[in-house]
Amino acid sequence: MRFLGVTLATFLIFGTSLTFADEADSTIVDDSQELSFHENLSILSPSTNDGLSLSDLLEGAKNNYNLEAKDIAILQAEANKAAAQREFFPTLDGSYSFQDTNNTYRTMQTHTASLRANWEVFSGLKTYNKVRERSSLHRSSIADRANTKEQLFLSVIEQYYGYFSNQAQMISLEQRRKELAANIKRIERLYKAGLTTIDDLESLRAQILTTEHDIANIVLEMERNKLMLSLLTNLEVKDLKRVDIKMPTFNMQKRQDIIALEERAKSITFQAKQVTYLPTIAVSDSFSWNSLGNVTSKPALDELLGGGGAGGGFSFGGSNFMKMSFPPTQNVLGVSVDMRLFDFFNLSKQKEALRYSALQAQKELAYKKNEQEKDEKLYRKSLEIAQAKIKSAEAALKSANISFENVAKRYNSQILNFTDYLQSLSTKFNAETTFIQSLNDYEIEKARYLYYSGQEIEDYIQK
């Protein structure tokens, strides 16, 4: 009995399968009921060396749909950045139009095609600051993706070690059930001999049924752990192999969510600089081609011109004037300067609003940086406390095993009653569960420290 708790710990740490020998007369429950109960536990399989390790799960988590969505967000930000950079280059536009005019004075058909090159030489620094804004948003999206990955890894680790904590509790309850079942026939014989009351026998049966109920709940929790791991990693999780996380180094790096927020704050500052009263200067060159079709004047035009006749050189119906109005080719080179002179302080208020938005982001950033410093201290302390809990739980387990061994001897000698025996049994199995859970909690605290201190979790995972 003394080393039973240590055996349980060894099983859960190294993945060694543990079996229990059933005594032929260990329970008064008939074979069909016993088989039915174990069939209900068929979804449980002990961890083996063939199961998925933590590194396998984290590798699978890289294919999580949330991460793939973040990858798409990075591509979008990169495209927006490239689009802003291309605003420095000139543009070339082409157009074509056909008009068939029929009014009171004439009928006319025209074809017009044109090419227009435009280059914004100076945009009031708007394009320059737009590129800087889009670059910051691109860097922010990269950092946001990295932070999402670390959060995902942390969730995987919590579910992974949560599974082994539940497994420890399940095995402890199974040991408790077998220990209780082994006493049923003994209590029955004592009851038939008049040496004990029906209360002890029925209490024992009730404890067995309650333990089976608790086992079923723990099996459900283990199944939930595996389903959550499947969701997070896009893997089919059946068996798991337990490994430890390397001891983290105590240093703080800038966390990825802080980097993302920092870059978003910069982007708002650059956005504010795009709101300006500075002038824009552009150079343009337009070349157009006109084709004048059939032009016919109507009598109303002659009357309007005082009978000048359609054949006159300056008649609106004549070709000379129309050719002047629609030259076959034309090239126009121009320089334009645009500047907002007054808009009732509209741009000023826009700029002011963006400055307040940037100031708000800076305050949020300062809070996040301060929060990380506190988090690093908190989770470093949590790691130290988790180590102390392991030592305390180990000592409690040793004491509980020694105590139960003595209580069991006195109970078999009928010195102690069934209530004392049951209390000692519960203390022993609770100590076993607490010890194994403290080992798993210690691993979770390692991962939490790594995340909140800004280090990469994957660097500390054993391959």
Coordinates of C-alpha atoms in Angstrom, one line a residue:
M1 CA 0.0 0.0 0.0
R2 CA 2.8 2.4 0.9
F3 CA 4.1 2.7 -2.7
L4 CA 0.7 2.7 -4.5
G5 CA 0.7 6.5 -4.9
V6 CA 4.2 6.5 -6.2
T7 CA 3.3 3.8 -8.7
L8 CA 0.4 5.9 -9.9
A9 CA 2.6 8.9 -10.4
T10 CA 5.1 6.9 -12.4
F11 CA 2.4 5.7 -14.7
L12 CA 1.1 9.1 -15.5
I13 CA 4.5 10.7 -15.9
F14 CA 6.1 8.1 -18.2
G15 CA 3.0 6.8 -19.9
T16 CA 3.4 3.3 -18.5
S17 CA 0.1 1.3 -18.7
L18 CA -1.2 0.2 -15.3
T19 CA -3.5 -2.8 -14.8
F20 CA -5.3 -4.0 -11.8
A21 CA -5.9 -7.7 -11.0
D22 CA -9.5 -8.4 -10.1
E23 CA -10.1 -10.9 -7.4
A24 CA -12.7 -13.5 -8.2
D25 CA -14.6 -12.7 -5.0
S26 CA -13.9 -9.0 -4.9
T27 CA -17.4 -7.8 -5.6
I28 CA -21.0 -9.0 -5.2
V29 CA -21.9 -7.2 -8.4
D30 CA -22.8 -9.9 -11.0
D31 CA -20.7 -10.4 -14.2
S32 CA -23.1 -8.7 -16.6
Q33 CA -23.3 -5.5 -14.4
E34 CA -19.5 -5.4 -14.1
L35 CA -19.0 -5.9 -17.9
S36 CA -21.6 -3.2 -18.6
F37 CA -19.7 -0.7 -16.4
H38 CA -16.4 -1.3 -18.2
E39 CA -18.1 -1.0 -21.6
N40 CA -19.1 2.5 -20.6
L41 CA -15.4 3.3 -20.0
S42 CA -14.3 1.9 -23.4
I43 CA -13.6 5.3 -24.8
L44 CA -10.7 5.7 -22.4
S45 CA -7.3 4.5 -23.5
P46 CA -4.2 4.9 -21.4
S47 CA -1.4 7.1 -22.8
T48 CA 1.2 5.1 -24.7
N49 CA 4.5 5.8 -26.5
D50 CA 2.5 5.7 -29.8
G51 CA 0.3 8.6 -28.9
L52 CA 0.6 12.2 -30.0
S53 CA 3.2 14.2 -28.1
L54 CA 3.0 17.9 -27.3
S55 CA 5.2 18.9 -30.2
D56 CA 3.0 16.9 -32.5
L57 CA -0.1 18.9 -31.3
L58 CA 1.7 22.2 -31.6
E59 CA 2.8 21.4 -35.1
G60 CA -0.8 20.5 -36.0
A61 CA -2.0 23.8 -34.4
K62 CA -0.1 25.7 -37.1
N63 CA -2.9 24.6 -39.5
N64 CA -5.6 26.0 -37.3
Y65 CA -8.2 28.0 -39.3
N66 CA -7.8 31.0 -37.1
L67 CA -4.1 31.1 -38.0
E68 CA -4.9 30.7 -41.7
A69 CA -7.3 33.6 -41.4
K70 CA -4.5 35.7 -39.9
D71 CA -2.3 34.7 -42.9
I72 CA -4.9 36.0 -45.2
A73 CA -5.1 39.3 -43.2
I74 CA -1.3 39.6 -43.7
L75 CA -1.7 39.2 -47.4
Q76 CA -4.4 41.8 -47.4
A77 CA -2.2 44.3 -45.5
E78 CA 0.7 43.6 -47.8
A79 CA -1.5 44.3 -50.9
N80 CA -2.7 47.6 -49.3
K81 CA 0.9 48.6 -48.7
A82 CA 1.9 47.8 -52.3
A83 CA -1.1 49.8 -53.6
A84 CA 0.0 52.8 -51.6
Q85 CA 3.6 52.6 -52.9
R86 CA 2.3 52.6 -56.5
E87 CA 0.7 55.9 -56.0
F88 CA 4.1 57.5 -56.4
F89 CA 4.1 56.4 -60.1
P90 CA 2.4 58.3 -62.9
T91 CA -0.9 57.1 -64.3
L92 CA -2.0 56.6 -67.9
D93 CA -5.7 56.8 -68.8
G94 CA -7.4 56.1 -72.1
S95 CA -10.9 57.0 -73.3
Y96 CA -13.1 56.8 -76.4
S97 CA -16.4 58.4 -77.2
F98 CA -18.8 58.5 -80.1
Q99 CA -21.5 61.2 -80.5
D100 CA -24.4 61.4 -82.9
T101 CA -25.8 64.9 -82.6
N102 CA -29.1 65.9 -84.1
N103 CA -30.6 69.3 -83.1
T104 CA -32.5 72.1 -84.6
Y105 CA -29.6 73.6 -86.6
R106 CA -27.5 70.6 -87.6
T107 CA -26.7 66.9 -87.6
M108 CA -23.2 65.7 -86.8
Q109 CA -21.3 62.5 -85.9
T110 CA -17.9 62.6 -84.1
H111 CA -15.4 60.0 -82.8
T112 CA -12.9 61.0 -80.1
A113 CA -10.1 59.0 -78.6
S114 CA -7.6 60.3 -76.0
L115 CA -4.6 59.3 -73.8
R116 CA -3.8 61.2 -70.6
A117 CA -0.7 60.8 -68.5
N118 CA -0.7 62.3 -65.1
W119 CA 2.0 62.4 -62.4
E120 CA 1.4 63.8 -59.0
V121 CA 4.8 65.3 -58.3
F122 CA 3.9 66.5 -54.8
S123 CA 0.9 65.3 -52.8
G124 CA 1.4 67.4 -49.7
L125 CA 3.2 64.3 -48.2
K126 CA -0.1 62.4 -48.3
T127 CA 1.2 59.5 -50.3
Y128 CA 4.4 59.3 -48.3
N129 CA 2.5 59.1 -45.0
K130 CA -0.1 56.7 -46.5
V131 CA 2.8 54.3 -47.3
R132 CA 4.0 54.6 -43.8
E133 CA 0.5 54.0 -42.4
R134 CA 0.1 50.8 -44.6
S135 CA 3.5 49.6 -43.6
S136 CA 2.7 49.9 -39.9
L137 CA -0.6 48.0 -40.4
H138 CA 1.3 45.3 -42.3
R139 CA 3.7 44.9 -39.4
S140 CA 0.8 44.9 -37.0
S141 CA -0.9 42.1 -38.8
I142 CA 2.3 40.0 -38.7
A143 CA 2.6 40.6 -34.9
D144 CA -1.1 39.9 -34.5
R145 CA -0.7 36.5 -36.2
A146 CA 2.3 35.6 -34.0
N147 CA 0.3 36.5 -30.9
T148 CA -2.6 34.4 -32.1
K149 CA -0.3 31.5 -32.6
E150 CA 1.2 31.8 -29.0
Q151 CA -2.4 32.0 -27.6
L152 CA -3.3 29.0 -29.5
F153 CA -0.3 27.1 -28.3
L154 CA -1.1 28.0 -24.7
S155 CA -4.7 26.7 -25.1
V156 CA -3.3 23.5 -26.5
I157 CA -1.0 23.1 -23.6
E158 CA -3.8 23.7 -21.1
Q159 CA -6.0 21.1 -22.7
Y160 CA -3.1 18.7 -23.0
Y161 CA -2.1 18.7 -19.3
G162 CA -5.7 19.0 -18.3
Y163 CA -6.3 15.6 -20.0
F164 CA -3.5 14.0 -17.9
S165 CA -4.9 15.6 -14.7
N166 CA -8.3 14.1 -15.4
Q167 CA -6.7 10.8 -16.2
A168 CA -5.0 10.8 -12.8
Q169 CA -8.3 11.4 -11.1
M170 CA -10.0 8.7 -13.2
I171 CA -7.3 6.1 -12.2
S172 CA -7.5 7.2 -8.6
L173 CA -11.3 6.7 -8.6
E174 CA -10.9 3.3 -10.3
Q175 CA -8.5 2.2 -7.6
R176 CA -11.0 3.5 -5.0
R177 CA -13.8 1.5 -6.6
K178 CA -11.7 -1.7 -6.7
E179 CA -10.7 -1.2 -3.0
L180 CA -14.4 -0.7 -2.0
A181 CA -15.5 -3.7 -4.1
A182 CA -12.9 -5.9 -2.5
N183 CA -14.6 -5.3 0.9
I184 CA -18.2 -6.1 0.0
K185 CA -18.1 -9.9 0.6
R186 CA -16.1 -9.4 3.8
I187 CA -18.8 -7.0 5.1
E188 CA -21.5 -9.4 3.9
R189 CA -20.0 -12.3 5.9
L190 CA -19.7 -10.0 9.0
Y191 CA -23.3 -8.9 8.5
K192 CA -24.6 -12.5 8.2
A193 CA -22.6 -13.4 11.4
G194 CA -24.2 -10.5 13.2
L195 CA -20.9 -8.7 13.7
T196 CA -21.9 -5.5 11.7
T197 CA -25.0 -3.7 10.7
I198 CA -26.8 -3.3 7.4
D199 CA -25.7 0.3 7.4
D200 CA -22.1 -0.5 6.7
L201 CA -23.0 -2.9 3.8
E202 CA -25.4 -0.4 2.1
S203 CA -23.0 2.5 2.7
L204 CA -20.3 0.5 0.9
R205 CA -22.6 -0.2 -2.0
A206 CA -23.6 3.5 -2.2
Q207 CA -19.9 4.5 -2.2
I208 CA -19.2 2.2 -5.1
L209 CA -22.1 3.5 -7.2
T210 CA -21.1 7.1 -6.4
T211 CA -17.5 6.4 -7.4
E212 CA -18.7 4.9 -10.7
H213 CA -20.8 8.0 -11.3
D214 CA -17.7 10.2 -10.7
I215 CA -15.6 8.0 -13.0
A216 CA -18.2 8.5 -15.8
N217 CA -18.0 12.3 -15.3
I218 CA -14.2 12.3 -15.5
V219 CA -14.3 10.1 -18.7
L220 CA -16.5 12.8 -20.2
E221 CA -14.0 15.5 -19.2
M222 CA -11.2 13.5 -20.8
E223 CA -13.2 13.2 -24.0
R224 CA -13.9 16.9 -23.9
N225 CA -10.1 17.5 -23.6
K226 CA -9.4 15.4 -26.7
L227 CA -12.2 17.0 -28.7
M228 CA -10.9 20.5 -27.9
L229 CA -7.4 19.4 -28.9
S230 CA -8.8 18.1 -32.2
L231 CA -10.5 21.5 -32.7
L232 CA -7.4 23.4 -31.9
T233 CA -4.9 21.3 -33.9
N234 CA -7.0 19.9 -36.8
L235 CA -5.8 16.5 -35.8
E236 CA -7.7 13.3 -34.8
V237 CA -6.6 13.0 -31.2
K238 CA -6.9 9.4 -29.7
D239 CA -3.9 8.6 -27.6
L240 CA -1.6 11.1 -26.0
K241 CA 2.0 10.8 -24.9
R242 CA 3.1 13.0 -21.9
V243 CA 6.2 15.1 -22.1
D244 CA 7.5 17.9 -19.9
I245 CA 8.2 21.5 -20.9
K246 CA 11.7 22.7 -20.5
M247 CA 12.3 25.1 -17.6
P248 CA 11.9 28.7 -18.9
T249 CA 14.6 31.3 -18.5
F250 CA 13.4 34.3 -16.5
N251 CA 13.6 37.3 -18.8
M252 CA 11.0 39.5 -20.4
Q253 CA 10.7 40.3 -24.1
K254 CA 8.2 42.5 -25.8
R255 CA 5.0 40.5 -26.3
Q256 CA 3.6 40.2 -29.8
D257 CA 0.2 41.7 -28.9
I258 CA 2.1 44.8 -27.6
I259 CA 4.0 45.0 -30.9
A260 CA 0.7 44.8 -32.8
L261 CA -0.8 47.6 -30.7
E262 CA 2.3 49.7 -31.1
E263 CA 2.2 49.5 -34.9
R264 CA -1.5 50.3 -34.9
A265 CA -0.8 53.4 -32.9
K266 CA 1.9 54.4 -35.4
S267 CA -0.5 53.9 -38.3
I268 CA -3.0 56.3 -36.7
T269 CA -0.3 58.9 -36.4
F270 CA 0.6 58.6 -40.0
Q271 CA -3.0 58.7 -41.0
A272 CA -3.3 62.1 -39.2
K273 CA -0.4 63.4 -41.2
Q274 CA -2.3 62.8 -44.4
V275 CA -4.8 65.4 -43.4
T276 CA -3.0 68.6 -44.5
Y277 CA -3.4 72.0 -46.1
L278 CA -0.3 71.6 -48.1
P279 CA -0.8 72.0 -51.9
T280 CA -0.7 69.2 -54.4
I281 CA 1.3 69.6 -57.7
A282 CA 0.6 67.4 -60.7
V283 CA 2.0 67.4 -64.3
S284 CA -0.3 66.0 -67.1
D285 CA 0.0 65.4 -70.8
S286 CA -3.1 64.6 -72.9
F287 CA -3.2 63.5 -76.5
S288 CA -6.5 63.3 -78.3
W289 CA -7.7 62.2 -81.8
N290 CA -10.9 63.4 -83.3
S291 CA -12.7 62.1 -86.4
L292 CA -15.5 64.3 -87.8
G293 CA -18.1 62.5 -89.8
N294 CA -20.9 63.8 -91.9
V295 CA -22.0 67.4 -90.9
T296 CA -25.2 68.8 -92.3
S297 CA -26.8 72.2 -91.6
K298 CA -30.5 72.7 -91.4
P299 CA -32.6 75.6 -92.9
A300 CA -33.0 77.0 -89.4
L301 CA -29.3 77.6 -89.2
D302 CA -29.4 79.6 -92.4
E303 CA -32.2 81.7 -91.1
L304 CA -30.3 82.3 -87.9
L305 CA -27.2 83.5 -89.7
G306 CA -29.2 85.7 -92.1
G307 CA -29.0 83.5 -95.2
G308 CA -25.2 83.2 -95.1
G309 CA -25.6 79.9 -97.0
A310 CA -24.3 76.5 -96.2
G311 CA -21.3 76.9 -98.5
G312 CA -19.8 79.9 -96.6
G313 CA -16.4 79.2 -95.2
F314 CA -17.5 80.3 -91.7
S315 CA -20.9 78.7 -91.8
F316 CA -21.6 76.4 -88.9
G317 CA -22.5 73.8 -91.5
G318 CA -19.2 74.3 -93.3
S319 CA -16.2 72.1 -92.9
N320 CA -13.7 74.9 -92.0
F321 CA -15.3 76.0 -88.8
M322 CA -16.1 72.4 -87.7
K323 CA -12.5 71.3 -88.3
M324 CA -11.4 74.1 -86.1
S325 CA -13.8 72.9 -83.4
F326 CA -12.8 69.3 -83.8
P327 CA -9.1 69.2 -84.8
P328 CA -7.9 65.7 -86.0
T329 CA -5.1 65.6 -83.3
Q330 CA -4.4 67.6 -80.2
N331 CA -1.8 67.5 -77.4
V332 CA -2.1 69.4 -74.2
L333 CA 0.7 69.6 -71.6
G334 CA -0.3 71.1 -68.3
V335 CA 0.7 71.7 -64.7
S336 CA -1.9 72.0 -61.9
V337 CA -1.6 73.2 -58.3
D338 CA -4.4 72.5 -55.9
M339 CA -4.6 73.9 -52.4
R340 CA -7.4 74.1 -49.8
L341 CA -7.6 77.7 -48.7
F342 CA -10.6 77.7 -46.4
D343 CA -13.1 75.0 -45.3
F344 CA -14.4 76.3 -42.0
F345 CA -11.7 74.4 -40.2
N346 CA -13.0 71.0 -41.4
L347 CA -9.5 69.5 -42.0
S348 CA -8.3 70.9 -38.7
K349 CA -11.1 69.1 -36.9
Q350 CA -10.4 65.9 -38.8
K351 CA -6.7 66.1 -37.8
E352 CA -7.6 66.8 -34.2
A353 CA -9.9 63.7 -34.1
L354 CA -7.1 61.5 -35.4
R355 CA -4.7 63.0 -32.9
Y356 CA -7.0 62.1 -30.1
S357 CA -7.3 58.6 -31.6
A358 CA -3.5 58.3 -31.7
L359 CA -3.3 59.5 -28.1
Q360 CA -5.8 56.9 -27.0
A361 CA -3.8 54.2 -28.7
Q362 CA -0.7 55.4 -26.9
K363 CA -2.4 55.2 -23.5
E364 CA -3.6 51.7 -24.3
L365 CA -0.1 50.8 -25.3
A366 CA 1.4 52.2 -22.1
Y367 CA -1.2 50.2 -20.1
K368 CA -0.3 47.0 -22.0
K369 CA 3.4 47.5 -21.3
N370 CA 2.8 48.0 -17.6
E371 CA 0.5 45.0 -17.6
Q372 CA 3.2 42.8 -19.1
E373 CA 5.6 43.8 -16.4
K374 CA 3.1 42.8 -13.7
D375 CA 2.2 39.6 -15.5
E376 CA 5.9 38.6 -15.7
K377 CA 6.3 39.0 -12.0
L378 CA 2.9 37.3 -11.3
Y379 CA 3.6 34.2 -13.4
R380 CA 7.2 33.9 -12.2
K381 CA 5.8 33.8 -8.6
S382 CA 3.1 31.3 -9.8
L383 CA 5.8 29.1 -11.1
E384 CA 7.7 29.1 -7.8
I385 CA 4.4 28.4 -6.0
A386 CA 3.7 25.5 -8.3
Q387 CA 7.1 24.0 -7.5
A388 CA 6.3 24.3 -3.8
K389 CA 2.9 22.7 -4.3
I390 CA 4.6 19.6 -5.8
K391 CA 6.8 19.2 -2.8
S392 CA 3.9 19.7 -0.5
A393 CA 1.6 17.3 -2.4
E394 CA 4.4 14.6 -2.5
A395 CA 4.8 14.8 1.2
A396 CA 1.1 14.6 1.7
L397 CA 0.9 11.5 -0.5
K398 CA 3.6 9.8 1.5
S399 CA 1.8 10.6 4.7
A400 CA -1.6 9.5 3.4
N401 CA -0.2 6.1 2.2
I402 CA 1.4 5.4 5.6
S403 CA -1.8 6.5 7.4
F404 CA -4.0 4.3 5.2
E405 CA -1.7 1.3 5.7
N406 CA -2.1 1.5 9.4
V407 CA -5.8 2.2 9.3
A408 CA -6.4 -0.7 6.9
K409 CA -4.6 -3.1 9.4
R410 CA -6.6 -1.8 12.3
Y411 CA -9.8 -2.0 10.3
N412 CA -9.1 -5.6 9.3
S413 CA -8.6 -6.3 13.0
Q414 CA -12.0 -4.6 13.7
I415 CA -10.3 -2.0 15.9
L416 CA -11.6 0.8 13.7
N417 CA -15.1 1.1 12.1
F418 CA -16.0 1.4 8.5
T419 CA -16.4 5.2 8.6
D420 CA -12.7 5.7 9.7
Y421 CA -11.6 3.3 7.0
L422 CA -13.5 5.1 4.3
Q423 CA -12.2 8.5 5.4
S424 CA -8.6 7.3 5.3
L425 CA -9.2 5.7 1.9
S426 CA -10.6 8.9 0.5
T427 CA -7.7 10.9 1.9
K428 CA -5.2 8.6 0.3
F429 CA -6.7 8.7 -3.2
N430 CA -7.3 12.5 -3.0
A431 CA -3.6 12.9 -2.2
E432 CA -2.7 10.8 -5.2
T433 CA -4.8 13.0 -7.5
T434 CA -3.5 16.2 -5.9
F435 CA 0.1 15.1 -6.5
I436 CA -0.4 14.3 -10.2
Q437 CA -2.4 17.4 -10.8
S438 CA 0.3 19.5 -9.2
L439 CA 2.8 18.1 -11.7
N440 CA 0.5 19.0 -14.6
D441 CA -0.3 22.4 -13.2
Y442 CA 3.4 23.0 -13.0
E443 CA 3.8 22.4 -16.7
I444 CA 0.9 24.7 -17.4
E445 CA 2.5 27.5 -15.3
K446 CA 5.7 27.1 -17.4
A447 CA 3.7 27.7 -20.6
R448 CA 1.9 30.7 -19.1
Y449 CA 5.1 32.3 -17.9
L450 CA 6.6 31.8 -21.4
Y451 CA 3.6 33.5 -23.0
Y452 CA 3.2 36.4 -20.7
S453 CA 7.0 37.1 -20.6
G454 CA 7.0 37.4 -24.4
Q455 CA 9.0 34.2 -25.2
E456 CA 8.2 31.7 -27.8
I457 CA 6.6 28.6 -26.3
E458 CA 7.7 26.3 -29.1
D459 CA 11.4 26.9 -28.2
Y460 CA 10.9 25.1 -24.9
I461 CA 8.9 22.1 -26.1
Q462 CA 10.8 18.7 -26.2
K463 CA 10.8 17.2 -29.7

